[in-house]
Short mmCIF file of C-alpha atoms in Angstrom, two decimals:
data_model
loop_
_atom_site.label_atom_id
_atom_site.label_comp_id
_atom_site.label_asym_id
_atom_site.label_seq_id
_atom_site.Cartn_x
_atom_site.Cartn_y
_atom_site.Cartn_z
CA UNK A 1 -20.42 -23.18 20.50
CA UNK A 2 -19.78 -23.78 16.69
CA UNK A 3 -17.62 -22.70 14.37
CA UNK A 4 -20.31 -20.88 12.32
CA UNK A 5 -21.80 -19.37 15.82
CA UNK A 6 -18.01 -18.28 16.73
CA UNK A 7 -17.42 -16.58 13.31
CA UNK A 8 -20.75 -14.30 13.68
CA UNK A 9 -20.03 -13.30 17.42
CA UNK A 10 -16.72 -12.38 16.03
CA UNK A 11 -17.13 -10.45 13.04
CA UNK A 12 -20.31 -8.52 14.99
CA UNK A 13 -17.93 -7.73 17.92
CA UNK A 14 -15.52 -6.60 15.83
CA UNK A 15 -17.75 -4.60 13.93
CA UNK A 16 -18.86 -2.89 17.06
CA UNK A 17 -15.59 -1.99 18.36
CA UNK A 18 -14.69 -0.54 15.45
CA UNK A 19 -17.87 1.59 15.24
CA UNK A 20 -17.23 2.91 19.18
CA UNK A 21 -13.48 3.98 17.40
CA UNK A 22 -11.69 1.45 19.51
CA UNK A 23 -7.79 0.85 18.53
CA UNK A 24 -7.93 -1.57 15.86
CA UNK A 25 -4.91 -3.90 17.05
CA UNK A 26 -6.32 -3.91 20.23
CA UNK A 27 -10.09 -4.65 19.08
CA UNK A 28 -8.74 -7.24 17.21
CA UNK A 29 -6.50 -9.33 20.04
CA UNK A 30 -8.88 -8.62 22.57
CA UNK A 31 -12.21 -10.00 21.12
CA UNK A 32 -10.42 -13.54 19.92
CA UNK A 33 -8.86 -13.56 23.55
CA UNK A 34 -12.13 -12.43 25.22
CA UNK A 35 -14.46 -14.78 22.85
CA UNK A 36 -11.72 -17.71 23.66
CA UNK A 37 -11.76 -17.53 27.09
CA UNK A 38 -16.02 -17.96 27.29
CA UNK A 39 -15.41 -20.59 24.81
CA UNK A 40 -12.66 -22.80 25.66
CA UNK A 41 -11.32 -21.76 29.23
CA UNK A 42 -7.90 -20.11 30.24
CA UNK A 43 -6.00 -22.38 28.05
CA UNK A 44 -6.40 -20.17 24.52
CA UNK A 45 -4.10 -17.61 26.89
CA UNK A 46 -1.35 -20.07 25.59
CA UNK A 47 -1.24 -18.56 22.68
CA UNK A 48 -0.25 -15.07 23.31
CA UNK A 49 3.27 -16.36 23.99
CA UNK A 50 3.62 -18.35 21.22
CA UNK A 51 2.31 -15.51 19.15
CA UNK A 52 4.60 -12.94 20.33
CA UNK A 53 7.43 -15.89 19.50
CA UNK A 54 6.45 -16.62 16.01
CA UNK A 55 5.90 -12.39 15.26
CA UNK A 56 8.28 -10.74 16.75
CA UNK A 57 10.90 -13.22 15.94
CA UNK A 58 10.05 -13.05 12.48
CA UNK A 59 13.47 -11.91 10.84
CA UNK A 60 11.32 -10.96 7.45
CA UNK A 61 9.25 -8.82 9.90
CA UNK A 62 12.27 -6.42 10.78
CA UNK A 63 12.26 -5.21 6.90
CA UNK A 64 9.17 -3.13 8.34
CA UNK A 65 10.95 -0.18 10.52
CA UNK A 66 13.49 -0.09 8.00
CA UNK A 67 11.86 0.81 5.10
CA UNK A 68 9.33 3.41 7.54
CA UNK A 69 12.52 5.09 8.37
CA UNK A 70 13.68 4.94 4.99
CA UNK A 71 10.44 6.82 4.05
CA UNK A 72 10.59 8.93 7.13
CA UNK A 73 14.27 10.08 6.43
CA UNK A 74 13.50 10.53 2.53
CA UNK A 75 10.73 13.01 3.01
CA UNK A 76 11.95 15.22 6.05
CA UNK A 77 14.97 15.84 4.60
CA UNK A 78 13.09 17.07 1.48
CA UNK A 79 14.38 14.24 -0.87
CA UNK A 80 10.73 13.32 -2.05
CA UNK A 81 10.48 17.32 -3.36
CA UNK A 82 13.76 16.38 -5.52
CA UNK A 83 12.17 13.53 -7.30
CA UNK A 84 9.02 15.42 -7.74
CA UNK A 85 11.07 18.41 -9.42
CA UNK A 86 13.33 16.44 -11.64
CA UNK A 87 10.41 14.31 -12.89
CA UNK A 88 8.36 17.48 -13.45
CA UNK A 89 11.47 18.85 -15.75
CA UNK A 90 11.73 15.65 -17.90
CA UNK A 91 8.19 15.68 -18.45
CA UNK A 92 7.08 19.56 -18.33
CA UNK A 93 6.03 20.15 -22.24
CA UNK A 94 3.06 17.70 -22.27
CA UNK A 95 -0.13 18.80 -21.46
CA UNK A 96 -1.08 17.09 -18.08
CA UNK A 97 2.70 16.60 -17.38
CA UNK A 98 2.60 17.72 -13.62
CA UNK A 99 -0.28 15.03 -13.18
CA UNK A 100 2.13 12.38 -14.51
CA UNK A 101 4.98 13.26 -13.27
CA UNK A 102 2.66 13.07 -9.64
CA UNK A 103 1.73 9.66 -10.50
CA UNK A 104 5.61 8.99 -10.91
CA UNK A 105 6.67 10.99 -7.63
CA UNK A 106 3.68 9.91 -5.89
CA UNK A 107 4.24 6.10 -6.16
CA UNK A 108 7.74 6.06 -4.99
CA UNK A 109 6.76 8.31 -2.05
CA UNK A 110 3.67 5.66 -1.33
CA UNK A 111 6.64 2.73 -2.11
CA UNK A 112 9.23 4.10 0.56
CA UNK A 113 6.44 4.82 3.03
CA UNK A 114 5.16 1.28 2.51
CA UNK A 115 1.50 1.64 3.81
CA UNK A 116 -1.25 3.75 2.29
CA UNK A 117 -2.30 6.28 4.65
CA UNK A 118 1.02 7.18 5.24
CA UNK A 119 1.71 7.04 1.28
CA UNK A 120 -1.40 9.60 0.87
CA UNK A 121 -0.08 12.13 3.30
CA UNK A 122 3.17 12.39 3.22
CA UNK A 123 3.00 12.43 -1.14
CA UNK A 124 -0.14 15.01 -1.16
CA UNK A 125 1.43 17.21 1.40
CA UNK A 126 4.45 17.52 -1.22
CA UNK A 127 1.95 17.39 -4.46
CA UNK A 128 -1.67 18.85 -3.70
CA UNK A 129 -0.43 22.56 -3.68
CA UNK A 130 2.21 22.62 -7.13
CA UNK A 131 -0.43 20.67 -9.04
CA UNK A 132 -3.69 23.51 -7.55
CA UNK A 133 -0.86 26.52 -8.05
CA UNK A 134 -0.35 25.68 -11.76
CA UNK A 135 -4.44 26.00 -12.12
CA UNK A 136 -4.86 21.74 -12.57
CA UNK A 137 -8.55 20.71 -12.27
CA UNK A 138 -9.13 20.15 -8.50
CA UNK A 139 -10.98 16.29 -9.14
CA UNK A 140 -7.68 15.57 -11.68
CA UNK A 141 -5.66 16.39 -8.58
CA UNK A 142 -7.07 14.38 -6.03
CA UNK A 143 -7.58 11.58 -7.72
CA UNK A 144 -4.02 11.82 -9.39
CA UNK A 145 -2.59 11.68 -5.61
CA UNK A 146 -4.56 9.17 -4.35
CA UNK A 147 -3.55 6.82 -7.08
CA UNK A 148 -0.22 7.38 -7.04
CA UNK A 149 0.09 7.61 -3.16
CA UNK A 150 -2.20 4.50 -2.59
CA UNK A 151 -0.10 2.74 -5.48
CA UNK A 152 2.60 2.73 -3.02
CA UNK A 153 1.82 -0.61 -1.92
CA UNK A 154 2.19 -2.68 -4.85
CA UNK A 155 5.20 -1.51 -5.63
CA UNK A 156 8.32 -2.64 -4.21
CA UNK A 157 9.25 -2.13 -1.17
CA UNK A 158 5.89 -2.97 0.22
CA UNK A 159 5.19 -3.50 4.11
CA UNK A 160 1.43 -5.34 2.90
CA UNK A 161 3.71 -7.49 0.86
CA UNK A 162 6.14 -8.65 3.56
CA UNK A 163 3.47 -9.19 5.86
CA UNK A 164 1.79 -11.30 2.97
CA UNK A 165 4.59 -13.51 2.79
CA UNK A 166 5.59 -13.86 6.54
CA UNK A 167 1.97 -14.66 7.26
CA UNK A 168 2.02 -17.44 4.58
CA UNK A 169 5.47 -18.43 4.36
CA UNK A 170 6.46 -17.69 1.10
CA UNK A 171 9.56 -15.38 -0.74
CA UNK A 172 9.20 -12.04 -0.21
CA UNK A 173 11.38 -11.44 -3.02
CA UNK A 174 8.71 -13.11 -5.33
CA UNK A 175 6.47 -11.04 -4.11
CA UNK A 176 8.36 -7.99 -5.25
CA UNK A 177 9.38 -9.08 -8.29
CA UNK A 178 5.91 -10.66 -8.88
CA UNK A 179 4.33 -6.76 -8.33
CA UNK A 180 6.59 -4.89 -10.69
CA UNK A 181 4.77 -5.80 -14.10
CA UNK A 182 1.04 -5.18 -12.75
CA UNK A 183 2.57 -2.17 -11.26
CA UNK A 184 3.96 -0.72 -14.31
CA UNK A 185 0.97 -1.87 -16.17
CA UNK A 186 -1.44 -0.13 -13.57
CA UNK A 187 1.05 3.26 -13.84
CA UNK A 188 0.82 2.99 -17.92
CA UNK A 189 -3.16 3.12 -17.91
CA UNK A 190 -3.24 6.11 -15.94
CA UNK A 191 -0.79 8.22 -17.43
CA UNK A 192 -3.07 7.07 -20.68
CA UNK A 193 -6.14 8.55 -18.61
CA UNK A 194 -4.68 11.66 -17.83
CA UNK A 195 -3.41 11.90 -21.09
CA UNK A 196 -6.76 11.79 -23.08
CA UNK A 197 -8.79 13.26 -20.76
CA UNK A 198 -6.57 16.23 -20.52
CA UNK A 199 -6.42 16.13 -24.50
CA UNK A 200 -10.60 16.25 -24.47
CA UNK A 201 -10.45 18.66 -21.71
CA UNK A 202 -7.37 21.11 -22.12
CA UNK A 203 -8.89 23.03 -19.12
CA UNK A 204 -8.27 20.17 -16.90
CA UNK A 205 -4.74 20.40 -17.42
CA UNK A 206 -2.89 23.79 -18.37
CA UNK A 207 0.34 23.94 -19.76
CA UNK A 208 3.66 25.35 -18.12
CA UNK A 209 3.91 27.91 -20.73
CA UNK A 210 -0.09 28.49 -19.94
CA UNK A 211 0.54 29.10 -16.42
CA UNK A 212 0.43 32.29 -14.90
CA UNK A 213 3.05 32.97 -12.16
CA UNK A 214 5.59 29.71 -11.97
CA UNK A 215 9.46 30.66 -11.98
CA UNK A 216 11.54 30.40 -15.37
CA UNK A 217 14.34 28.00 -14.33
CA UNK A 218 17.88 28.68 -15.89
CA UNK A 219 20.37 26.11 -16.92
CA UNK A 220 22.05 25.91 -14.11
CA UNK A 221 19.00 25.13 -11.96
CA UNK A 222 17.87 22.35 -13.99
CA UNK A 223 21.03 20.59 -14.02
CA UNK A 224 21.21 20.41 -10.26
CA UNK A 225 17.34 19.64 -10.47
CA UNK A 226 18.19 17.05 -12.38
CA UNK A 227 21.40 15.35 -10.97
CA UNK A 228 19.40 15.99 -6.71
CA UNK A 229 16.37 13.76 -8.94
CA UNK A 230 18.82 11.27 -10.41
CA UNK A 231 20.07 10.43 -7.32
CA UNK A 232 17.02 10.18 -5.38
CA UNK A 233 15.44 7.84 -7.94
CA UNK A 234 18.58 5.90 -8.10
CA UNK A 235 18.12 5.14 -4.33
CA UNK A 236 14.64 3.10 -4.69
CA UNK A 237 16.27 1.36 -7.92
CA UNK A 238 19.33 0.14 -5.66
CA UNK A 239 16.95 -0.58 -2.30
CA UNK A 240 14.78 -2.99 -5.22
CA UNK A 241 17.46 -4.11 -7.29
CA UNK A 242 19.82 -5.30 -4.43
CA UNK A 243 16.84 -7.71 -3.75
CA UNK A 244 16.18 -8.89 -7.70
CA UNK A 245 19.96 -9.70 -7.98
CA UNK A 246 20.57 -11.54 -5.06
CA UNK A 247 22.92 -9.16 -3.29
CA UNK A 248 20.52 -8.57 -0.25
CA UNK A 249 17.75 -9.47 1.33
CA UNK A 250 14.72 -7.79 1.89
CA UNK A 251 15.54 -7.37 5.42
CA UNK A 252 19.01 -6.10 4.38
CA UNK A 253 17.81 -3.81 1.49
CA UNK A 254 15.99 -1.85 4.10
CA UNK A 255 19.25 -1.29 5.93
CA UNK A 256 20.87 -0.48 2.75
CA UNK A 257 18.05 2.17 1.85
CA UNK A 258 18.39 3.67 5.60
CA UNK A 259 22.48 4.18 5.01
CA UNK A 260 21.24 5.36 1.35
CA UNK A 261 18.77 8.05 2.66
CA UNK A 262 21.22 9.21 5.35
CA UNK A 263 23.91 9.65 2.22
CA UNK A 264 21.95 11.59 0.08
CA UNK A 265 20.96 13.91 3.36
CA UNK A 266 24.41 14.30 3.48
CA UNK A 267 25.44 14.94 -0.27
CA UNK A 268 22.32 17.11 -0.23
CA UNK A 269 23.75 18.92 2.83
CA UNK A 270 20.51 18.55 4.68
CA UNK A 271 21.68 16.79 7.43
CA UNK A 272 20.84 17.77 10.69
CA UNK A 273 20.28 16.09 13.74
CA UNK A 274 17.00 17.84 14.52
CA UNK A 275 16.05 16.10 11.10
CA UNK A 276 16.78 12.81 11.86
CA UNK A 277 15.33 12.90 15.39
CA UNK A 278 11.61 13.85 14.12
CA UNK A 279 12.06 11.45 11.30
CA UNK A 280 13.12 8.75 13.98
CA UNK A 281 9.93 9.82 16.20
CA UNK A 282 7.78 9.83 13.80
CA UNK A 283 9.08 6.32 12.12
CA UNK A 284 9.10 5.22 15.89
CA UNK A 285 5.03 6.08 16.03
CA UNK A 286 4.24 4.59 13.36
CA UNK A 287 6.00 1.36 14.21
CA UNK A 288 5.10 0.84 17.27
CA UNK A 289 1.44 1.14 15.71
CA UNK A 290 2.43 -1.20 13.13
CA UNK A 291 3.51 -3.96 15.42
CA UNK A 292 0.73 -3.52 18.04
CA UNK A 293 -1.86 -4.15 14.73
CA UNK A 294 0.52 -6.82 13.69
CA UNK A 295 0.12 -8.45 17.33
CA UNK A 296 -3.63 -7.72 17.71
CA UNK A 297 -4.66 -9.44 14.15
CA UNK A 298 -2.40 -12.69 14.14
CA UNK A 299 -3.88 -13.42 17.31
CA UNK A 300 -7.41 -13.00 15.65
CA UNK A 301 -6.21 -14.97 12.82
CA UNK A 302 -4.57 -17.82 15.30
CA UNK A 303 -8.02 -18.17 17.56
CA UNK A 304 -9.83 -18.23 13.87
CA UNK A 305 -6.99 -21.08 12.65
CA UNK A 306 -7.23 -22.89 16.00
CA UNK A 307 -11.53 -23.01 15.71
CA UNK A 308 -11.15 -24.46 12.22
CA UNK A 309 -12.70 -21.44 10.14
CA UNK A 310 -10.08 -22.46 7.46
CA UNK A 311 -11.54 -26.16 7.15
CA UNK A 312 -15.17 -23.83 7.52
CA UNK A 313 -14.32 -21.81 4.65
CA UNK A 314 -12.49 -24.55 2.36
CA UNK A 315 -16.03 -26.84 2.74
CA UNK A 316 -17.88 -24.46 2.43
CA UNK A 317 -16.28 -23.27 -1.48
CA UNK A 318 -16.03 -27.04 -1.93
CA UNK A 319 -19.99 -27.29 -1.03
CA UNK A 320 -20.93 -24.51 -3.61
CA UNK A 321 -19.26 -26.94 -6.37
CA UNK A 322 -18.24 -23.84 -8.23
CA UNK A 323 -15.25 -22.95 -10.64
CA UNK A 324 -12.03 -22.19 -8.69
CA UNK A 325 -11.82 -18.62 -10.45
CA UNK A 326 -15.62 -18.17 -9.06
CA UNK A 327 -14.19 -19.27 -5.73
CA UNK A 328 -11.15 -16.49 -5.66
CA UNK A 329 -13.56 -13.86 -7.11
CA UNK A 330 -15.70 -14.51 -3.88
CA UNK A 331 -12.67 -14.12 -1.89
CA UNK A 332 -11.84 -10.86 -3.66
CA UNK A 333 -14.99 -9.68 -2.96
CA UNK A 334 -15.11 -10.12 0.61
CA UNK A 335 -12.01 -7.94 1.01
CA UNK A 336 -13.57 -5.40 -0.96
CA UNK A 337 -15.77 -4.65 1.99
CA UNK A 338 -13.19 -5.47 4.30
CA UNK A 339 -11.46 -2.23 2.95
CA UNK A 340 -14.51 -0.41 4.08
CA UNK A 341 -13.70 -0.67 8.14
CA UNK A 342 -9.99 -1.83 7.55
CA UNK A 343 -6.65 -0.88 6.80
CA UNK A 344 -4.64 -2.97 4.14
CA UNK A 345 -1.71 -4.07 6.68
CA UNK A 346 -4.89 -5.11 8.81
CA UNK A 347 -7.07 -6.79 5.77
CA UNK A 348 -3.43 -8.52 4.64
CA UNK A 349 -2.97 -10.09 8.38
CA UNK A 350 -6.44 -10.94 7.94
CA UNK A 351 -7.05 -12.69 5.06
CA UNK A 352 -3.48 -13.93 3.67
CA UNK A 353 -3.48 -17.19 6.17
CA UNK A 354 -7.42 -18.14 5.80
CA UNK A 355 -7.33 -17.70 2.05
CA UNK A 356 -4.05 -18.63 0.20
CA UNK A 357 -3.93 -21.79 1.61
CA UNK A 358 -7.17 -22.48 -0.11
CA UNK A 359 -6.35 -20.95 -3.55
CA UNK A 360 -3.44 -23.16 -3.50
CA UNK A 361 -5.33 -26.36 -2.98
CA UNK A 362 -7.56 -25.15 -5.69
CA UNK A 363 -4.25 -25.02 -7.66
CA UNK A 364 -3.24 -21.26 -7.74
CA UNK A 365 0.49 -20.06 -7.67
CA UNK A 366 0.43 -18.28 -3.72
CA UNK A 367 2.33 -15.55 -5.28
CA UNK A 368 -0.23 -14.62 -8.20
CA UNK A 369 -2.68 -14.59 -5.62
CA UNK A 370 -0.76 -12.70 -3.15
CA UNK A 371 -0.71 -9.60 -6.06
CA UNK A 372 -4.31 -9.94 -6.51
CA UNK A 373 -4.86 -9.27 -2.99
CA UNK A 374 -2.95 -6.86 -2.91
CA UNK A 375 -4.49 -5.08 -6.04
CA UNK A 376 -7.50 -5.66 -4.52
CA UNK A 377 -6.86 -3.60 -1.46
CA UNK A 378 -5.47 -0.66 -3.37
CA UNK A 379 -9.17 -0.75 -4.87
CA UNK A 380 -10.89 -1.76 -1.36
CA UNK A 381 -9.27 1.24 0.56
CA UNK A 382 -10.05 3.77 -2.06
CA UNK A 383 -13.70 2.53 -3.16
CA UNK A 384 -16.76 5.34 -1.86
CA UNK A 385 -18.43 5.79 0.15
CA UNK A 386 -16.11 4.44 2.88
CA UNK A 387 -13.17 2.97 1.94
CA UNK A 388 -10.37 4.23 4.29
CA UNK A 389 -8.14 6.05 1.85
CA UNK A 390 -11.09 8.52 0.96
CA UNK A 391 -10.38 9.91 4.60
CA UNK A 392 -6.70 10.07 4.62
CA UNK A 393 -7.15 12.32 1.74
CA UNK A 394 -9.75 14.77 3.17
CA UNK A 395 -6.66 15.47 5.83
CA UNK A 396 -4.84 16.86 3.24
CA UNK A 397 -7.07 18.75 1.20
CA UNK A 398 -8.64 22.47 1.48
CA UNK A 399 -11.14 22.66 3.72
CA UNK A 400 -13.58 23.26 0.95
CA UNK A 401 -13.01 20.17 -0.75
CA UNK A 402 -16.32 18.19 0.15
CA UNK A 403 -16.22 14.16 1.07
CA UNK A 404 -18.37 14.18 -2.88
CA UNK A 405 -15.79 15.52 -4.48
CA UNK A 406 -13.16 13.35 -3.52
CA UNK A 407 -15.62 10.44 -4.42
CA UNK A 408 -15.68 11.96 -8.57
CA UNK A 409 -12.07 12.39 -8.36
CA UNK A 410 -11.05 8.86 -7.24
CA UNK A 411 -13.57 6.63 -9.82
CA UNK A 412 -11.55 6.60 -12.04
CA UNK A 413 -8.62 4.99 -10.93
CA UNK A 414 -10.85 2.60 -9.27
CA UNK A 415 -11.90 1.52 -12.76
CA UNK A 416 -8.37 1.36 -13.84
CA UNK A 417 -6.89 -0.54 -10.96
CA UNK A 418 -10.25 -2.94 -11.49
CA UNK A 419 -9.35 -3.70 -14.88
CA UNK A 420 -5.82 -4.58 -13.71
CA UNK A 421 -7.42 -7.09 -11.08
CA UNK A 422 -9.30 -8.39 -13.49
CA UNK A 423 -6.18 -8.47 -16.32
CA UNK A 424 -4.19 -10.21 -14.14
CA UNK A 425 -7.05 -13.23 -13.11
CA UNK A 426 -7.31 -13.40 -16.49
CA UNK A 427 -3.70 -13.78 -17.41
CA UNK A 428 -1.96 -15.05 -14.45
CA UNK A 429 1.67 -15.04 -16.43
CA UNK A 430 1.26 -11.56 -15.89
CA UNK A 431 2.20 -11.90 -12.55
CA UNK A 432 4.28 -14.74 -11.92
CA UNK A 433 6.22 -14.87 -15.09
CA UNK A 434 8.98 -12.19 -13.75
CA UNK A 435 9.71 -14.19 -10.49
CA UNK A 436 9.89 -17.15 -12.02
CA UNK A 437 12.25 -16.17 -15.27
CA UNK A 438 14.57 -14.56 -12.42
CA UNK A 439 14.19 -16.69 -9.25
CA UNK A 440 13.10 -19.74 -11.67
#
């Protein structure tokens, strides 16, 4: 059977056992496994060992369950709800203020979580209710927690971007570092958003000395507001910039953040061992999910390496004798309806080994186009009428918020996060002129 013949039997079994709701890490394993033993015999069983070796034993890989439990830890022991509070008090006397100070809260929730669907939840379940209470427009609100939870992901700590680099062998430091100027960048156009359109439409947006029925805080309050916020913050700066200066690795910096978290639990006398035992279940869940997907889609991306679809895909751009930049659009559009049926841990394993190695021998920095696919995610996951995001945030929502309301609230962040994509094709020093003025 060709290589052409393989790919379609594989992407329209996969798209089947995704339909029936089959577990994705398991859909994904299974069909390359089950499609390589018709095809080549009982020999492509030879790789599951060798896969196991080269994942599990992935020392980059461990970074994962640290920074889940970091993110775990942070927002059962009620951390998160100090960061949203103190940035809500440094913020409070502009108009749309508790929208920004979301997009703020939101993104270090989505960063310490690592992944989006996690990033969604866990910073709506803390935002959605303050932001409706205070009378906010109900489309301003979603939207304003999707982008800020889904935003998680590009910045650092990212699980999508470790996984980027393990599966292509490159610094996951870079990455970081790489992510922190199209994050900020991404963050300043849509506080911009919500300012104007909450300047046009004062109704979207009331003041705190509009609102009906929120508490008067006294001096005292908001200096403990303030110094439970200034240490909470300071705890993502020191996870990140342990890992800019040198002093840790990325593996390490998650350790360091999981000593930080249980710290501050104890300096904010919230430590008890009930606490940390659902925070380690539910970290626990979510990692054994993690590294099941992890297992089930470098095995899919293995068979696909082993049947040549890279050499496929590489003649094939080199065929269409187009512009490299044409080339990477095309690959930025197919994970665009990746995001449709996929998760972005799952479109990263994916995609990351088939296509960098091919926008580097077109001449691209890996690490430029590492951001772009991740920026390119945050849009896939969130883009209607399917993308996966849209459902993590109907879990969180009132039950009269319909799946067409969510769809208004979230367009326009999808715009802005598009023009960031497209910003930073454009200007590629955008990305990779940070890593490279630290790291050199």
């Amino acid at each position: 059977m060709g290589i052409e013949t393989l790919s379609i039997v594989l992407l329209i079994c996969l798209l089947f056992f995704f339909i029936i709701g089959s577990p994705v890490g398991l859909a994904l394993g299974g069909i390359a496994m089950l499609i390589g033993y018709f095809s080549w015999g009982t020999g492509i069983f030879n790789v599951i060992p060798t896969t196991i070796e080269s994942t599990y034993f992935n020392y980059i890989l461990l970074a994962i369950p640290l920074y889940i439990y970091m993110g775990q830890l942070l927002s059962h022991t009620g951390i998160g709800d100090a960061m949203f509070k103190a940035s809500q008090l440094m913020i409070g006397k502009v108009r749309g203020s508790l929208a920004i100070s979301v997009v703020f809260i939101c993104s270090m929730i989505g960063a310490m979580v690592g992944i989006i669907g996690a990033g969604i939840m866990s910073s709506g379940s803390i935002a959605l209710k303050p932001m409706l209470d205070a009378g906010y427009d109900r489309k301003l609100a979603l939207g304003t927690i999707m982008a800020g939870g889904a935003l998680g992901i590009l910045i650092p700590p990212s699980i999508p971007m470790v996984m980027f680099a393990a599966s292509t062998h490159n610094s996951v430091g870079r990455m970081f570092i790489g992510a922190i100027v199209p994050a900020l960048l991404t963050i300043s156009l849509i506080i911009i958003y919500i300012v104007i359109s909450t300047k046009l439409n004062p109704k979207r947006a009331p003041l705190l000395s509009e609102t009906i029925g929120l508490p008067v805080l006294k001096t005292k309050d908001k200096f403990k507001i303030a110094v439970d916020g200034f240490f909470s913050i300071g705890l993502i700066f020191v996870v990140l910039g342990s890992i800019i200066l040198g002093i840790a690795t990325p593996t390490e910096s998650g350790a360091l953040g999981v000593a930080g978290a249980v710290i501050l639990a104890m300096f904010f006398k919230r430590f008890k061992f009930e606490i940390f035992k659902k925070a380690g279940l539910q970290a626990a869940s979510l990692i054994s999910v993690a590294m099941w997907i992890i297992l089930g889609a470098s095995l899919f991306s293995n068979f696909q390496l082993l049947m040549g679809i890279q050499s496929m895909i590489a003649n094939f751009a080199q065929g269409l004798d187009l512009p490299p930049i044409v080339i990477i659009m095309m690959f930025q559009v197919i994970m665009i309806f990746l995001g449709f049926i996929l998760d972005d841990y799952v479109i990263v394993l994916m995609c990351a080994p088939l296509f960098t190695p091919i926008a580097v021998s077109l001449g691209y920095d890996p690490i430029w186009f590492g951001v772009l696919m991740i920026i390119n995610i945050l849009i896939a996951v969130q883009t209607p009428p399917y993308g996966f995001a849209l459902f993590y945030l109907k879990g969180i929502t009132p039950p009269d918020v319909g799946m067409s309301e969510i769809y208004k609230s979230v367009t326009p962040f999808i715009l802005i996060n598009l023009v960031v994509l497209i910003t930073c094709m454009i200007f590629p020093d955008i990305v990779v002129w940070l890593p490279n003025l630290i790291m050199g």
